[in-house]
CSV table of C-alpha atoms in Angstrom, one decimal:
chain,number,residue,atom,x,y,z
A,1431,LEU,CA,0.0,0.0,0.0
A,1432,LEU,CA,1.9,3.0,-1.3
A,1433,ASP,CA,-0.9,5.5,-1.0
A,1434,ARG,CA,-2.6,6.7,2.1
A,1435,SER,CA,-6.0,6.6,0.5
A,1436,ALA,CA,-5.8,2.8,0.4
A,1437,TYR,CA,-5.5,2.7,4.1
A,1438,TYR,CA,-8.3,5.1,4.5
A,1439,LYS,CA,-10.6,3.0,2.4
A,1440,VAL,CA,-10.1,0.1,4.8
A,1441,ILE,CA,-10.6,2.5,7.8
A,1442,ASN,CA,-13.8,3.9,6.2
A,1443,GLU,CA,-15.2,0.5,5.6
A,1444,CYS,CA,-14.5,-0.3,9.3
A,1445,ASN,CA,-16.1,2.9,10.4
A,1446,HIS,CA,-19.2,2.1,8.4
A,1447,TYR,CA,-19.4,-1.4,9.9
A,1448,ILE,CA,-18.9,0.0,13.5
A,1449,ALA,CA,-21.5,2.7,13.0
A,1450,PHE,CA,-24.2,0.5,11.6
A,1451,ALA,CA,-23.7,-2.9,13.2
A,1452,ASP,CA,-25.9,-3.4,16.3
A,1453,SER,CA,-23.8,-4.7,19.2
A,1454,MET,CA,-26.9,-5.4,21.2
A,1455,ALA,CA,-28.5,-7.7,18.5
A,1456,THR,CA,-29.2,-11.1,19.9
A,1457,ASN,CA,-30.2,-14.5,18.6
A,1458,ASN,CA,-30.9,-17.3,21.1
A,1459,SER,CA,-29.7,-14.9,23.8
A,1460,GLN,CA,-26.3,-14.5,22.2
A,1461,TYR,CA,-24.8,-11.2,21.1
A,1462,TYR,CA,-23.9,-12.5,17.6
A,1463,LEU,CA,-22.2,-9.5,16.2
A,1464,ARG,CA,-19.8,-8.7,19.0
A,1465,ARG,CA,-17.0,-11.0,17.9
A,1466,GLU,CA,-17.1,-9.5,14.4
A,1467,LEU,CA,-17.3,-5.9,15.8
A,1468,ALA,CA,-14.3,-6.6,18.0
A,1469,GLN,CA,-12.4,-7.9,14.9
A,1470,VAL,CA,-13.3,-4.8,12.9
A,1471,GLN,CA,-12.1,-2.6,15.7
A,1472,MET,CA,-8.8,-4.5,15.7
A,1473,ILE,CA,-8.5,-4.2,11.9
A,1474,ARG,CA,-9.1,-0.4,12.1
A,1475,ALA,CA,-6.5,-0.1,15.0
A,1476,TRP,CA,-3.9,-2.1,13.0
A,1477,THR,CA,-4.6,0.0,9.9
A,1478,TYR,CA,-4.1,3.2,11.8
A,1479,MET,CA,-0.9,1.8,13.3
A,1480,GLN,CA,0.4,1.1,9.7
A,1481,LEU,CA,-0.4,4.7,8.7
A,1482,VAL,CA,1.4,6.1,11.7
A,1483,ILE,CA,4.4,3.9,11.1
A,1484,ASN,CA,4.6,4.9,7.4
A,1485,TYR,CA,3.5,8.5,7.5
A,1486,GLY,CA,3.9,9.8,11.1
A,1487,SER,CA,1.1,12.2,11.9
A,1488,VAL,CA,-2.2,11.3,10.1
A,1489,PRO,CA,-5.8,12.4,10.3
A,1490,PHE,CA,-7.8,10.2,12.7
A,1491,ILE,CA,-11.5,9.7,11.9
A,1492,THR,CA,-14.0,7.3,13.4
A,1493,ALA,CA,-17.1,8.4,11.6
A,1494,PRO,CA,-18.0,7.0,8.2
A,1495,VAL,CA,-17.2,9.4,5.3
A,1496,ASP,CA,-19.8,9.2,2.5
A,1497,ASN,CA,-18.9,12.2,0.4
A,1498,ALA,CA,-15.8,14.1,-0.6
A,1499,ASN,CA,-16.9,17.4,0.9
A,1500,THR,CA,-16.4,16.7,4.6
A,1501,GLY,CA,-13.0,18.3,5.0
A,1502,TRP,CA,-11.9,15.6,7.4
A,1503,GLU,CA,-8.3,15.6,6.0
A,1504,TYR,CA,-7.9,19.1,7.6
A,1505,SER,CA,-10.2,19.1,10.5
A,1506,ALA,CA,-9.7,15.7,12.1
A,1507,PRO,CA,-7.3,15.3,15.1
A,1508,LYS,CA,-3.9,13.9,14.2
A,1509,ALA,CA,-2.9,10.4,15.2
A,1510,THR,CA,0.8,9.9,16.1
A,1511,ARG,CA,2.9,7.2,17.8
A,1512,GLU,CA,2.4,9.1,21.1
A,1513,ASN,CA,-1.4,9.4,21.0
A,1514,LEU,CA,-2.8,6.6,18.9
A,1515,ILE,CA,-3.7,4.3,21.8
A,1516,ASP,CA,-5.4,7.2,23.6
A,1517,LEU,CA,-7.4,8.1,20.4
A,1518,LEU,CA,-8.5,4.5,20.0
A,1519,GLY,CA,-9.2,4.3,23.8
A,1520,ASP,CA,-12.5,2.9,24.8
A,1521,ASP,CA,-13.1,1.2,21.5
A,1522,LEU,CA,-10.0,-0.9,22.1
A,1523,LYS,CA,-11.0,-1.7,25.6
A,1524,ILE,CA,-14.5,-2.9,24.5
A,1525,ALA,CA,-13.0,-4.8,21.6
A,1526,LYS,CA,-10.5,-6.5,23.9
A,1527,ALA,CA,-13.3,-7.5,26.3
A,1528,TRP,CA,-15.4,-8.9,23.5
A,1529,SER,CA,-12.5,-10.8,22.1
A,1530,ASP,CA,-11.8,-12.3,25.5
A,1531,GLU,CA,-15.5,-13.2,25.9
A,1532,TYR,CA,-16.4,-14.4,22.4
A,1533,GLY,CA,-13.1,-15.3,20.8
A,1534,LEU,CA,-12.2,-14.7,17.2
A,1535,PRO,CA,-14.7,-15.2,14.4
A,1536,ASN,CA,-14.6,-18.7,12.9
A,1537,TYR,CA,-15.5,-19.0,9.2
A,1538,ARG,CA,-14.1,-22.6,9.0
A,1539,SER,CA,-11.3,-22.7,6.5
A,1540,TYR,CA,-10.2,-21.3,3.2
A,1541,ASN,CA,-9.4,-23.7,0.4
A,1542,THR,CA,-6.4,-22.9,-1.8
A,1543,TYR,CA,-5.7,-24.1,-5.3
A,1544,SER,CA,-3.0,-26.4,-4.0
A,1545,GLY,CA,-5.6,-28.2,-1.9
A,1546,THR,CA,-4.4,-26.7,1.4
A,1547,ASN,CA,-7.0,-25.7,3.9
A,1548,ILE,CA,-6.2,-22.6,5.9
A,1549,PRO,CA,-8.2,-22.1,9.1
A,1550,SER,CA,-9.9,-18.7,8.9
A,1551,GLN,CA,-8.8,-17.8,12.4
A,1552,LEU,CA,-5.2,-17.6,11.1
A,1553,CYS,CA,-6.3,-14.6,9.0
A,1554,MET,CA,-7.7,-12.7,12.0
A,1555,PHE,CA,-6.2,-9.9,14.1
A,1556,PRO,CA,-5.9,-11.2,17.7
A,1557,ALA,CA,-6.5,-8.4,20.2
A,1558,GLU,CA,-3.4,-9.2,22.2
A,1559,LEU,CA,-1.1,-8.9,19.2
A,1560,VAL,CA,-2.6,-5.7,18.0
A,1561,LEU,CA,-2.5,-4.2,21.5
A,1562,GLY,CA,1.0,-5.4,22.0
A,1563,ASP,CA,2.1,-3.8,18.8
A,1564,LEU,CA,0.4,-0.5,19.7
A,1565,TYR,CA,2.1,-0.3,23.1
A,1566,LEU,CA,5.5,-1.2,21.5
A,1567,LEU,CA,4.9,1.5,18.8
A,1568,ARG,CA,4.2,4.1,21.4
A,1569,GLY,CA,7.2,3.1,23.6
A,1570,ALA,CA,6.9,6.2,25.7
A,1571,SER,CA,8.0,4.5,28.9
A,1572,GLN,CA,9.2,1.3,30.4
A,1573,ALA,CA,5.5,0.7,31.3
A,1574,ASP,CA,4.6,0.6,27.6
A,1575,TYR,CA,7.2,-2.0,26.9
A,1576,ALA,CA,6.0,-4.0,29.9
A,1577,GLN,CA,2.4,-3.8,28.7
A,1578,ALA,CA,3.4,-4.9,25.2
A,1579,ALA,CA,5.3,-7.8,26.7
A,1580,GLN,CA,2.3,-8.8,28.8
A,1581,TYR,CA,0.0,-8.8,25.8
A,1582,TYR,CA,2.4,-10.9,23.8
A,1583,PHE,CA,2.9,-13.3,26.7
A,1584,ASP,CA,-0.9,-13.6,27.2
A,1585,TYR,CA,-1.3,-14.5,23.5
A,1586,ILE,CA,1.5,-17.1,23.6
A,1587,SER,CA,0.2,-18.5,26.8
A,1588,ASP,CA,-3.5,-18.5,25.9
A,1589,ASN,CA,-2.8,-20.2,22.6
A,1590,GLU,CA,-0.4,-22.8,24.1
A,1591,LEU,CA,2.5,-21.6,21.9
A,1592,MET,CA,5.1,-21.9,24.6
A,1593,CYS,CA,8.4,-23.4,23.6
A,1594,THR,CA,8.6,-26.5,25.7
A,1595,SER,CA,11.7,-28.7,26.1
A,1596,SER,CA,10.3,-31.2,23.6
A,1597,ARG,CA,9.7,-28.5,21.0
A,1598,THR,CA,13.2,-27.2,21.6
A,1599,ALA,CA,14.6,-30.6,21.0
A,1600,SER,CA,12.6,-31.1,17.9
A,1601,HIS,CA,13.7,-27.7,16.6
A,1602,ALA,CA,17.4,-28.6,17.2
A,1603,ARG,CA,17.0,-31.9,15.4
A,1604,MET,CA,15.3,-30.2,12.4
A,1605,ASN,CA,18.0,-27.5,12.2
A,1606,TYR,CA,21.1,-29.6,12.9
A,1607,GLY,CA,20.1,-33.0,11.7
A,1608,THR,CA,21.0,-34.6,15.1
């Protein structure tokens, strides 16, 4: 993505979804849109993070833009490394809570032309990883680095990705042929 407008197309689609999806909608006493809403919040946060990494200070908008005459490019607050987490604020907290409660969306798997099936959850944006990256990006204090490390640790621990001694031994055998 070489052009900022491509990022803002993704952000605007997220803003539309967030604005019009009903987080209180239920089916069989289940809030069925919350896991998708959390995922859309994480995609928007990740996309803003990429903009900030690539362009520094960028306009921050959370309302859907449906015409070219809004002037948001000039009137919107600016997102930077220092304030992006604060601008995303409560949306991130709610999305993290919903991710914890409902998990990632599961759309089964994607079939590839080579016959490989890729589980859809591998294509998602886990809240812990996005939040860890955001705190690492800000890096304003030792507390930010500690918070990032905690989110990464939680993700590794919750998904049982710890490197055990048996995995280490297997890795050594694969790399060194012993």
